Coordinates of C-alpha atoms in Angstrom, one line a residue:
Chain A
M1 CA 66.2 -0.5 61.5
A2 CA 66.8 -3.7 63.5
S3 CA 70.3 -4.3 64.7
K4 CA 72.3 -7.4 63.8
E5 CA 71.8 -8.7 67.3
E6 CA 68.0 -8.2 67.3
I7 CA 67.7 -10.0 64.1
F8 CA 69.7 -12.9 65.4
K9 CA 67.5 -13.0 68.3
E10 CA 64.4 -13.1 66.2
L11 CA 65.8 -16.0 64.3
A12 CA 66.7 -17.9 67.4
E13 CA 63.4 -17.3 69.1
G14 CA 61.5 -18.2 66.0
V15 CA 63.3 -21.6 65.9
V16 CA 62.8 -22.2 69.8
E17 CA 59.0 -21.2 69.6
Y18 CA 58.7 -23.0 66.2
E19 CA 57.3 -19.9 64.5
E20 CA 58.2 -20.6 60.9
D21 CA 56.8 -17.2 59.7
Q22 CA 58.8 -15.2 62.2
V23 CA 61.9 -17.1 61.1
R24 CA 61.1 -16.5 57.4
E25 CA 60.6 -12.7 58.0
A26 CA 63.7 -12.4 60.2
A27 CA 65.8 -14.3 57.5
Q28 CA 64.6 -11.9 54.8
K29 CA 65.2 -9.0 57.1
A30 CA 68.8 -10.3 57.6
L31 CA 69.5 -10.3 53.9
D32 CA 67.8 -6.9 53.4
E33 CA 70.0 -5.4 56.1
G34 CA 73.1 -6.8 54.4
I35 CA 74.0 -9.1 57.2
D36 CA 76.3 -12.0 56.4
A37 CA 74.1 -15.0 55.6
L38 CA 76.3 -17.5 57.3
D39 CA 76.5 -15.3 60.5
A40 CA 72.6 -15.3 60.4
I41 CA 72.6 -19.1 60.1
M42 CA 75.2 -19.7 62.8
D43 CA 74.3 -17.0 65.3
G44 CA 70.5 -16.9 64.7
L45 CA 69.2 -20.2 63.5
A46 CA 71.8 -22.6 65.0
A47 CA 71.9 -20.7 68.3
G48 CA 68.2 -21.2 68.5
M49 CA 68.7 -24.9 67.8
E50 CA 71.3 -25.1 70.6
E51 CA 68.6 -23.7 73.0
V52 CA 66.2 -26.4 71.7
G53 CA 68.9 -29.0 72.7
R54 CA 69.1 -27.6 76.1
L55 CA 65.2 -27.7 76.4
Y56 CA 65.2 -31.3 75.2
D57 CA 68.0 -32.4 77.5
S58 CA 66.0 -30.9 80.5
N59 CA 62.8 -32.8 79.4
E60 CA 61.1 -29.6 78.7
Y61 CA 60.8 -30.3 75.0
F62 CA 60.2 -33.8 73.4
V63 CA 60.6 -35.0 69.9
P64 CA 57.4 -33.3 68.6
E65 CA 58.5 -29.9 69.5
V66 CA 62.0 -30.5 68.2
L67 CA 60.7 -31.6 64.8
M68 CA 58.6 -28.4 64.7
C69 CA 61.7 -26.4 65.7
A70 CA 63.5 -28.1 62.8
D71 CA 60.9 -27.1 60.4
A72 CA 61.3 -23.6 61.6
L73 CA 65.1 -23.8 61.2
Y74 CA 64.7 -25.1 57.6
A75 CA 62.2 -22.2 56.8
G76 CA 65.1 -19.8 57.5
L77 CA 67.8 -22.0 56.1
D78 CA 66.0 -22.0 52.7
I79 CA 66.2 -18.4 52.5
L80 CA 69.8 -17.9 53.9
R81 CA 71.7 -20.8 52.4
P82 CA 71.6 -19.5 48.7
H83 CA 73.3 -16.3 49.9
V84 CA 76.3 -18.0 51.7
P85 CA 79.2 -17.1 49.5
E86 CA 80.8 -20.0 47.6
E87 CA 84.1 -19.8 49.5
D88 CA 82.4 -20.3 52.7
A89 CA 80.1 -23.0 51.6
A90 CA 82.7 -25.0 49.7
G91 CA 85.1 -27.3 51.3
K92 CA 82.7 -28.3 54.1
G93 CA 82.5 -31.7 52.6
Q94 CA 79.8 -34.2 51.5
V95 CA 77.8 -36.7 53.3
V96 CA 75.7 -39.6 52.1
I97 CA 72.9 -40.3 54.5
G98 CA 70.0 -42.8 54.7
T99 CA 68.1 -45.5 56.7
I100 CA 69.1 -49.0 56.0
Q101 CA 67.0 -51.5 54.1
G102 CA 64.3 -52.9 56.2
D103 CA 63.9 -49.8 58.2
V104 CA 61.3 -47.2 57.3
H105 CA 61.9 -44.9 60.4
D106 CA 63.7 -41.7 59.5
I107 CA 63.1 -39.1 62.2
G108 CA 66.6 -39.6 63.7
K109 CA 68.1 -39.6 60.3
N110 CA 66.4 -36.3 59.3
L111 CA 67.5 -34.5 62.5
V112 CA 71.2 -35.5 61.9
K113 CA 70.7 -34.4 58.3
M114 CA 69.7 -31.1 59.6
M115 CA 73.0 -30.8 61.5
F116 CA 74.9 -31.4 58.3
D117 CA 72.7 -28.9 56.5
V118 CA 73.4 -26.2 59.1
G119 CA 77.0 -27.1 58.9
G120 CA 77.1 -26.3 55.2
F121 CA 77.8 -29.8 54.0
T122 CA 76.4 -31.0 50.7
V123 CA 74.0 -33.8 51.8
H124 CA 73.1 -36.7 49.5
D125 CA 70.0 -38.0 51.2
L126 CA 69.1 -41.5 50.0
G127 CA 65.8 -41.6 52.0
R128 CA 64.7 -44.6 53.8
D129 CA 64.7 -48.5 53.4
V130 CA 67.8 -48.0 51.2
P131 CA 69.4 -51.2 49.7
L132 CA 72.8 -51.7 51.2
E133 CA 74.8 -51.4 48.0
N134 CA 73.2 -47.9 47.3
F135 CA 75.3 -46.5 50.1
V136 CA 78.4 -47.8 48.5
K137 CA 77.4 -46.6 45.0
E138 CA 76.4 -43.2 46.1
Q139 CA 79.7 -42.8 48.2
L140 CA 81.8 -43.7 45.2
R141 CA 79.7 -41.5 42.8
T142 CA 80.0 -38.4 45.0
D143 CA 83.4 -39.1 46.7
S144 CA 81.8 -38.1 49.9
E145 CA 84.0 -38.0 53.1
I146 CA 81.1 -39.2 55.4
V147 CA 78.5 -42.0 55.1
A148 CA 75.7 -41.7 57.8
M149 CA 73.4 -44.6 58.3
S150 CA 70.6 -45.1 60.7
A151 CA 68.5 -48.1 61.9
M152 CA 65.7 -47.7 64.3
M153 CA 65.4 -51.3 65.0
T154 CA 67.8 -54.1 66.0
T155 CA 66.2 -56.0 63.2
T156 CA 67.8 -53.9 60.5
M157 CA 71.0 -52.9 62.3
L158 CA 73.1 -55.8 61.1
G159 CA 72.9 -54.5 57.5
M160 CA 75.2 -51.6 58.6
K161 CA 77.9 -54.0 59.3
K162 CA 78.0 -55.1 55.6
V163 CA 77.9 -51.6 54.2
I164 CA 80.8 -50.5 56.4
A165 CA 82.8 -53.5 55.2
M166 CA 81.9 -52.7 51.6
I167 CA 82.7 -49.1 51.9
K168 CA 86.1 -49.4 54.0
E169 CA 87.2 -52.1 51.4
K170 CA 86.9 -49.6 48.6
N171 CA 87.9 -46.4 50.4
P172 CA 89.2 -46.8 54.1
D173 CA 89.3 -43.0 54.7
V174 CA 85.6 -42.6 54.6
A175 CA 84.1 -41.7 58.0
I176 CA 81.2 -43.9 59.0
M177 CA 78.5 -42.6 61.3
L178 CA 75.8 -44.7 62.7
G179 CA 72.5 -43.9 64.4
G180 CA 69.4 -45.4 65.8
A181 CA 67.8 -46.9 68.8
P182 CA 69.8 -50.2 69.0
V183 CA 73.2 -48.8 68.1
T184 CA 75.5 -48.7 71.0
K185 CA 79.2 -48.0 71.4
D186 CA 79.9 -51.7 71.4
V187 CA 78.0 -52.2 68.2
V188 CA 80.0 -49.3 66.6
D189 CA 83.3 -50.8 67.7
L190 CA 82.2 -54.3 66.6
F191 CA 81.1 -53.0 63.1
G192 CA 84.1 -50.9 62.6
A193 CA 82.3 -47.5 62.4
D194 CA 83.7 -44.2 63.6
G195 CA 80.8 -42.5 65.5
Y196 CA 77.3 -43.0 66.6
A197 CA 74.0 -41.6 68.0
E198 CA 71.7 -44.1 69.8
S199 CA 68.3 -42.6 69.2
A200 CA 66.4 -39.9 67.6
G201 CA 66.7 -38.2 71.1
N202 CA 70.4 -38.8 71.1
A203 CA 70.7 -37.4 67.7
V204 CA 69.0 -34.3 68.9
S205 CA 71.6 -33.9 71.6
E206 CA 74.5 -35.0 69.8
G207 CA 73.7 -33.3 66.5
I208 CA 73.0 -30.1 68.2
K209 CA 76.2 -30.3 70.3
M210 CA 78.0 -30.6 66.9
I211 CA 76.2 -27.5 65.7
G212 CA 77.6 -25.7 68.8
R213 CA 81.2 -26.8 67.9
L214 CA 80.7 -25.6 64.4
R215 CA 79.8 -22.2 65.8
E216 CA 82.7 -22.2 68.1
L217 CA 85.1 -23.0 65.2
R218 CA 83.5 -20.2 63.1
Q219 CA 84.0 -17.8 66.0
K220 CA 87.7 -18.8 66.1
E221 CA 88.1 -18.5 62.3
K222 CA 86.7 -15.0 62.4
Q223 CA 89.0 -14.0 65.3
S224 CA 92.1 -15.2 63.6
Chain B
M1 CA 55.1 -80.1 94.4
A2 CA 52.7 -80.4 91.4
E3 CA 54.4 -79.5 88.1
L4 CA 52.2 -77.3 86.0
N5 CA 52.2 -77.4 82.2
P6 CA 53.1 -74.2 80.4
K7 CA 49.5 -73.1 79.5
E8 CA 48.5 -73.5 83.1
R9 CA 51.5 -71.9 84.5
V10 CA 51.1 -68.8 82.3
A11 CA 47.3 -68.6 83.0
R12 CA 47.9 -68.8 86.8
L13 CA 50.6 -66.1 86.7
F14 CA 48.2 -63.7 85.0
R15 CA 45.6 -64.6 87.8
R16 CA 48.3 -64.1 90.4
E17 CA 47.7 -67.6 91.6
A18 CA 50.7 -69.7 93.0
I19 CA 52.8 -71.4 90.3
D20 CA 55.5 -74.0 90.4
T21 CA 58.3 -71.8 88.7
M22 CA 58.5 -68.7 86.6
P23 CA 57.5 -69.5 83.1
C24 CA 60.0 -68.6 80.3
F25 CA 57.9 -66.7 77.8
S26 CA 57.1 -63.4 76.1
G27 CA 54.3 -61.4 74.5
M28 CA 56.4 -60.7 71.5
G29 CA 58.2 -62.9 68.7
M30 CA 60.4 -65.7 69.9
V31 CA 61.3 -67.2 66.7
T32 CA 64.9 -68.4 66.3
I33 CA 67.2 -69.0 63.5
Q34 CA 68.0 -72.5 64.8
A35 CA 64.3 -73.4 64.2
I36 CA 64.2 -71.9 60.8
R37 CA 67.3 -73.7 59.7
E38 CA 66.0 -77.0 61.1
M39 CA 62.8 -76.4 58.9
G40 CA 65.0 -75.9 55.9
I41 CA 63.6 -72.5 55.1
R42 CA 64.8 -68.9 55.0
F43 CA 63.6 -66.2 57.4
A44 CA 61.8 -64.5 54.6
Q45 CA 59.6 -67.5 54.2
V46 CA 58.1 -67.5 57.6
H47 CA 55.8 -64.6 57.0
T48 CA 53.7 -65.8 54.2
S49 CA 52.7 -69.3 55.0
A50 CA 50.6 -70.3 58.1
E51 CA 52.6 -73.6 58.4
N52 CA 55.9 -71.8 58.4
L53 CA 54.7 -69.1 60.8
A54 CA 53.2 -71.5 63.3
G55 CA 55.8 -74.1 62.7
S56 CA 58.7 -71.9 63.4
A57 CA 57.2 -70.7 66.7
I58 CA 56.6 -74.2 67.8
K59 CA 59.9 -75.4 66.7
S60 CA 61.6 -72.6 68.6
A61 CA 59.7 -73.4 71.7
E62 CA 60.4 -77.1 71.5
L63 CA 64.1 -76.5 70.8
F64 CA 64.7 -74.3 73.8
G65 CA 61.9 -75.0 76.2
F66 CA 59.9 -71.7 75.9
D67 CA 56.5 -71.8 77.7
S68 CA 54.8 -69.8 74.9
V69 CA 54.4 -69.5 71.2
V70 CA 53.7 -66.1 69.7
I71 CA 52.7 -64.9 66.2
P72 CA 52.9 -63.1 63.9
Y73 CA 56.5 -61.8 63.8
D74 CA 56.3 -58.6 61.6
M75 CA 54.3 -55.4 62.3
G76 CA 53.1 -55.0 58.7
T77 CA 50.1 -57.6 58.6
L78 CA 47.4 -55.0 59.6
A79 CA 48.8 -52.0 57.7
E80 CA 49.0 -54.3 54.7
A81 CA 45.4 -55.3 55.2
L82 CA 44.5 -51.6 55.2
G83 CA 46.0 -51.4 51.7
R84 CA 49.4 -50.0 52.5
G85 CA 51.3 -52.7 50.8
I86 CA 54.2 -54.8 52.3
S87 CA 57.8 -55.2 51.5
L88 CA 58.8 -58.8 52.2
Y89 CA 62.4 -58.7 51.1
D90 CA 61.7 -62.3 49.9
Q91 CA 65.0 -62.5 47.9
S92 CA 67.1 -61.7 50.9
E93 CA 69.2 -64.2 52.6
D94 CA 69.4 -61.9 55.7
I95 CA 67.0 -61.5 58.6
L96 CA 64.9 -58.6 57.3
Y97 CA 61.4 -58.1 58.8
P98 CA 58.7 -57.1 56.3
T99 CA 57.9 -53.3 56.3
V100 CA 55.2 -51.0 55.2
P101 CA 56.2 -49.2 52.0
E102 CA 53.3 -46.9 51.2
K103 CA 52.1 -44.7 54.1
W104 CA 49.2 -42.3 53.7
G105 CA 50.7 -38.9 53.1
D106 CA 48.0 -37.0 54.8
L107 CA 45.2 -37.5 57.3
D108 CA 42.8 -36.5 54.6
E109 CA 43.9 -39.6 52.5
V110 CA 43.0 -42.1 55.2
E111 CA 40.4 -44.6 54.0
V112 CA 39.8 -47.8 56.0
P113 CA 38.5 -50.7 53.9
D114 CA 35.5 -52.6 55.7
N115 CA 36.9 -56.0 55.1
Y116 CA 40.4 -55.6 56.5
L117 CA 40.2 -58.7 58.7
S118 CA 40.0 -60.9 55.7
N119 CA 42.5 -58.9 53.5
A120 CA 46.1 -59.7 52.6
R121 CA 47.9 -61.9 55.2
M122 CA 45.2 -61.6 57.9
P123 CA 43.6 -65.0 57.1
M124 CA 47.1 -66.7 57.0
V125 CA 47.7 -65.4 60.6
D126 CA 44.3 -66.7 61.7
E127 CA 45.2 -70.1 60.3
G128 CA 48.5 -69.9 62.2
F129 CA 46.8 -69.5 65.4
G130 CA 44.5 -72.4 64.5
I131 CA 47.7 -74.5 64.1
L132 CA 49.2 -73.2 67.3
N133 CA 45.9 -74.0 69.2
S134 CA 45.6 -77.5 67.9
K135 CA 49.2 -78.3 68.8
S136 CA 48.9 -76.8 72.3
N137 CA 45.7 -78.7 73.3
N138 CA 47.6 -80.6 75.8
G139 CA 48.9 -77.5 77.5
Q140 CA 52.4 -77.8 75.9
F141 CA 52.4 -74.0 75.1
A142 CA 50.6 -70.9 76.1
V143 CA 49.5 -69.1 72.9
G144 CA 50.2 -65.4 72.8
A145 CA 49.0 -62.8 70.3
W146 CA 49.9 -59.0 70.1
V147 CA 48.6 -55.9 68.4
L148 CA 50.4 -52.6 68.1
G149 CA 48.8 -49.8 70.1
P150 CA 47.0 -47.2 68.2
F151 CA 49.7 -44.6 68.2
T152 CA 52.3 -47.0 67.1
F153 CA 50.0 -48.6 64.5
A154 CA 49.2 -45.0 63.3
G155 CA 52.9 -44.5 62.7
Q156 CA 52.9 -47.6 60.5
V157 CA 50.3 -46.2 58.2
I158 CA 50.9 -42.4 58.2
E159 CA 54.2 -40.5 58.3
L160 CA 55.3 -40.4 62.0
D161 CA 56.6 -36.9 61.7
L162 CA 53.2 -35.7 60.5
L163 CA 51.7 -37.4 63.5
L164 CA 54.1 -36.0 65.9
K165 CA 53.8 -32.4 64.7
G166 CA 50.1 -32.9 64.2
V167 CA 49.6 -33.5 67.9
K168 CA 50.7 -30.0 68.5
K169 CA 49.4 -28.3 65.3
D170 CA 46.4 -30.3 64.3
K171 CA 45.2 -31.8 67.5
E172 CA 41.6 -32.4 66.8
R173 CA 42.2 -34.3 63.6
V174 CA 45.0 -36.3 65.0
E175 CA 42.9 -37.3 67.9
A176 CA 39.9 -38.4 65.7
F177 CA 42.4 -40.4 63.6
L178 CA 43.8 -42.1 66.8
T179 CA 40.2 -42.8 67.8
K180 CA 39.8 -44.6 64.5
M181 CA 43.1 -46.5 64.9
T182 CA 41.9 -47.5 68.5
D183 CA 38.6 -48.9 67.1
I184 CA 40.7 -51.0 64.6
T185 CA 43.1 -52.2 67.4
I186 CA 40.1 -53.3 69.5
E187 CA 38.5 -55.2 66.7
V188 CA 41.7 -57.0 65.7
A189 CA 42.6 -57.9 69.2
K190 CA 39.1 -59.1 70.0
H191 CA 39.2 -61.2 66.8
Y192 CA 42.4 -62.9 68.0
Q193 CA 40.9 -63.5 71.4
S194 CA 38.0 -65.1 69.6
L195 CA 40.4 -67.5 68.0
G196 CA 41.3 -68.7 71.5
V197 CA 44.6 -67.1 72.3
D198 CA 45.8 -67.4 76.0
Y199 CA 47.0 -63.8 76.4
M200 CA 47.0 -60.6 74.5
T201 CA 49.9 -58.0 74.5
V202 CA 49.2 -54.4 73.3
R203 CA 52.4 -53.0 72.1
E204 CA 52.4 -49.2 72.2
M205 CA 56.1 -49.2 71.6
G206 CA 56.4 -45.8 69.9
S207 CA 55.0 -43.9 72.8
G208 CA 57.8 -43.9 75.3
T209 CA 59.2 -40.6 76.7
D210 CA 62.1 -40.9 74.1
L211 CA 59.4 -39.3 71.8
L212 CA 56.5 -38.0 73.8
S213 CA 56.3 -36.0 76.9
P214 CA 54.5 -37.6 80.0
R215 CA 51.9 -34.9 79.7
M216 CA 51.3 -35.8 76.0
W217 CA 51.2 -39.5 76.9
K218 CA 48.6 -38.8 79.5
T219 CA 46.2 -36.9 77.1
L220 CA 46.9 -38.7 73.9
I221 CA 47.9 -42.2 74.6
K222 CA 46.4 -43.2 77.8
P223 CA 42.7 -42.7 77.2
N224 CA 42.9 -44.9 74.0
L225 CA 44.8 -47.6 75.9
E226 CA 42.2 -47.5 78.7
R227 CA 39.5 -48.0 76.1
I228 CA 41.3 -51.0 74.7
F229 CA 41.9 -52.8 77.9
A230 CA 38.3 -52.2 78.9
A231 CA 37.1 -53.8 75.6
L232 CA 39.3 -56.9 75.9
E233 CA 39.1 -60.0 78.0
S234 CA 41.9 -60.9 80.4
P235 CA 44.6 -61.6 80.4
T236 CA 46.1 -58.5 78.7
I237 CA 49.6 -56.8 78.9
N238 CA 50.4 -53.2 78.3
H239 CA 53.9 -53.2 76.7
I240 CA 56.0 -50.2 75.9
C241 CA 59.7 -50.2 75.1
G242 CA 62.2 -47.3 75.4
S243 CA 62.1 -44.8 78.2
T244 CA 59.1 -45.6 80.5
D245 CA 60.3 -44.5 84.0
M246 CA 58.2 -41.3 83.9
I247 CA 55.1 -43.0 82.7
V248 CA 55.1 -46.4 84.3
E249 CA 52.5 -45.5 86.9
M250 CA 50.2 -44.2 84.2
M251 CA 50.8 -47.4 82.2
N252 CA 49.6 -49.4 85.2
D253 CA 46.4 -47.3 85.5
C254 CA 45.3 -48.3 81.9
G255 CA 43.5 -51.4 82.9
A256 CA 45.8 -54.2 81.7
D257 CA 46.5 -57.3 83.9
A258 CA 50.3 -56.7 83.6
V259 CA 52.8 -54.0 82.6
S260 CA 55.8 -54.9 80.4
V261 CA 58.9 -52.6 79.9
D262 CA 62.3 -52.9 78.4
Q263 CA 65.8 -52.6 79.6
K264 CA 65.7 -48.8 79.7
N265 CA 63.3 -49.0 82.6
N266 CA 64.8 -48.9 86.2
M267 CA 63.0 -52.0 87.3
A268 CA 63.7 -51.8 91.0
E269 CA 62.3 -48.3 91.2
S270 CA 59.3 -49.3 89.1
R271 CA 58.5 -52.2 91.4
K272 CA 58.5 -49.7 94.4
K273 CA 56.3 -47.3 92.4
L274 CA 53.7 -50.0 91.5
G275 CA 53.8 -52.1 94.7
N276 CA 53.8 -55.8 95.0
D277 CA 50.3 -56.6 93.7
T278 CA 51.1 -55.6 90.1
I279 CA 52.3 -58.0 87.6
I280 CA 55.5 -56.5 86.0
L281 CA 57.2 -58.3 83.1
G282 CA 60.7 -57.4 81.8
N283 CA 63.3 -56.2 81.2
F284 CA 66.4 -57.6 79.5
D285 CA 67.9 -56.4 76.2
P286 CA 67.3 -59.4 73.8
Y287 CA 69.9 -58.6 71.3
G288 CA 72.7 -57.7 73.8
T289 CA 71.9 -60.7 76.0
L290 CA 71.2 -63.5 73.5
C291 CA 73.2 -62.4 70.4
Q292 CA 76.1 -60.5 71.6
M293 CA 77.2 -61.5 75.1
E294 CA 79.3 -64.5 76.2
A295 CA 76.9 -67.3 77.4
S296 CA 78.6 -67.1 80.9
E297 CA 77.3 -63.6 81.3
V298 CA 73.7 -64.3 80.7
E299 CA 72.8 -65.8 84.0
A300 CA 73.6 -62.5 85.7
V301 CA 71.4 -60.5 83.4
I302 CA 68.4 -62.8 84.0
K303 CA 69.0 -62.9 87.8
K304 CA 69.1 -59.2 87.9
C305 CA 65.7 -58.9 86.3
I306 CA 64.3 -61.2 89.0
D307 CA 66.0 -59.6 91.8
D308 CA 64.8 -56.2 90.7
G309 CA 61.3 -57.5 91.0
V310 CA 59.8 -58.9 87.7
D311 CA 57.1 -61.5 88.0
A312 CA 58.3 -63.0 84.7
V313 CA 61.4 -62.2 82.8
W314 CA 60.5 -60.9 79.4
P315 CA 62.7 -59.6 76.7
G316 CA 62.3 -55.9 76.0
C317 CA 61.3 -56.7 72.3
D318 CA 61.1 -59.5 69.9
L319 CA 64.0 -61.9 70.2
W320 CA 66.5 -61.2 67.4
P321 CA 66.3 -64.6 65.5
D322 CA 70.0 -65.1 65.2
V323 CA 70.5 -66.0 68.8
K324 CA 73.5 -67.9 70.3
D325 CA 72.4 -71.3 71.2
E326 CA 74.2 -71.4 74.5
N327 CA 72.9 -68.0 75.5
V328 CA 69.3 -69.0 75.0
K329 CA 69.9 -72.1 77.0
A330 CA 71.4 -70.1 79.9
Y331 CA 68.4 -67.7 79.8
V332 CA 65.8 -70.5 79.9
R333 CA 67.7 -72.4 82.5
T334 CA 68.1 -69.3 84.8
V335 CA 64.5 -68.3 84.5
K336 CA 63.3 -71.7 85.4
E337 CA 65.8 -72.3 88.3
Y338 CA 66.2 -68.9 89.8
G339 CA 62.5 -68.3 89.2
K340 CA 61.4 -71.1 91.6
K341 CA 61.2 -68.5 94.4
A342 CA 58.1 -66.4 94.6
S343 CA 58.1 -63.1 92.7
P344 CA 56.4 -59.9 94.3
A345 CA 52.9 -60.5 92.8
V346 CA 52.9 -64.2 92.2
G347 CA 53.4 -67.0 94.9
R348 CA 54.8 -70.5 94.5
L349 CA 53.1 -73.8 95.0
T350 CA 54.5 -75.7 98.0

C-alpha cells in the first residue's frame, strides 16, 4: 500500500515528466486509498506544476513541455475534481475567460484557465475570437467575480479597453485580468484593469505562482 | 553629396554599399489610420481591394515620408487560399486584422489545393503589387513583400498547441508537415519576387524562445529557414519577434541578407555577437513608441536603436495603424537626421 506522500510524489512527477498515464493511475490510487481529493490536487498535481514553473523560469522547459505538463495535470484533475467535497469546491468563485475578438491565439488563455481550474474556480470559457459584448453578457449571466481576457497581438488588445469600460459600468466590483504578449503594466493602468500577465510564458510563471499561493493558503486553513 | 531615391537607398543598404542617410522603412505593414481616413474608407476595407491595399500603403508613405511600401497587411491571405476561410470583421468600425477561423484539427486532415496561388485574395494581392510597382517606377518607394515562416504559417492553419506538443510527441509527422509548409512558403515568396518586389522578409514570428527552446529552434526551425533563403533571390530578411537573444547567431546563419529583431532583443549585445558585417534591423516597439508615448520621447527611442548598432531602424512588428501624427513625424525625422552617420555594416556617401 502506497503512502500518501508516495502518491503525491507520483502525481507531481507525472506532471513534471508529462506522463499522463502515470498521473491517471496515481489519481485513481489516491481515491482508492481514501486520500482527500483536494489534498491530492494541491500537494500532488499543483506541486508538480510548481516544479514545472521553476523549470520554465530556468529555461529548462519551454512552452511545448509546459503544454504537455498541463495535459498531464488535467488527466489527474478530471479524475480527482468530482471527488472534492462540495463545501471545499464552493465559494471559490467564478471566472469568465476568453481571447478577444480578432485574436485566435489561446495558449496563454488556456494556461491561465488551468490555474483557475486547479484553484477550484468555476470557469466559463468563452473560447477565442470572442465578440466584446459576449464577455459582458456572460459576466452578467453568471455573476462571476473575475473576467480574464487575453490578446496575443497589439492588433486586438484595444478591444479589451471597451470590455473593461462596459463591465465596470455595470458592475464596478468585477476584477479584470488581462493577458497576452502586448499587455504591459502601463496598458493595464491605462485601461483600468486589475491585473495582467504579459505572455503565455508570463502566464506560466504568474499562473503557477498563484497556484503556489493557493497551496500556502490551504496549508494555513488546515493548520488553523 | 548625391541624394539617393528611396528605392536606390534601400537596395544599396542591402548590398552594404554606402548610402546618403538611413532609409525609414520596414519589412512589415506600415499602413496608418491617417492615410485610411484621407482615402475616406474604413480599415476593414483595405484587405479586399487591390486599390485600397496599395493605395493606403502609398498614401501612408507619402504622408509621412517612408522609404517603403509593404503589402499585404493581414496574415490570413495564404491560409485563406488553402481553404481555411477568413474572418474579415468587415462590419467593424475598429481596427481588427482579418483572422483564420477554421484551422485543420489534425495533421491527417491537411490537404493543400494545387491552385492556391490563384485562390481567394491571392490575385488581389498580386494586383496590389502591380499598382505599387507602377507607382514606384521613378524610385519613389522601395516595394517590400513578406511571407510568414513555415512554423508560424503552420500555426495559422493548424492548432498551435497540437503543433507544439507534436514536436515532442509526433516528431516525424510534424517535421513532414513543416517541410510541406516550407515548400509553400518558398513558392509564395518566389512568386512575389517574380512580380518585381525589391526585398522579401520572412517572418518566423512564432518561433522565438518565448515558445521554443534554442535546441528545438536549431533542429526544427533553422533547417527550413536555410532552405527558404537558399531558394530566394537577394535581398532577404530573417525576422523574428519576441525573445531572440539566445538564437540571434543561429538566425544569422540561415543565409538571409539581414536579420531583424524586435524590442525584446538586446541590440548592443547582438551587434557584438554578429560583428559589424551583418546587416541588423530593429528594434523599437511600434505600439509603445508611435501610439502611446509623448512625441517628445520618440527621438530618444530611435536614437537608442541607432546607437545600439542597427543598420536601419525597423519597428519590431507591423505599425499599429492608429499612430499619433507627431510621433511618426519624430520617428521619420530622427531616422533621417541621426541616420546620416554610418552604421556598422553600411557606410555613407561623402
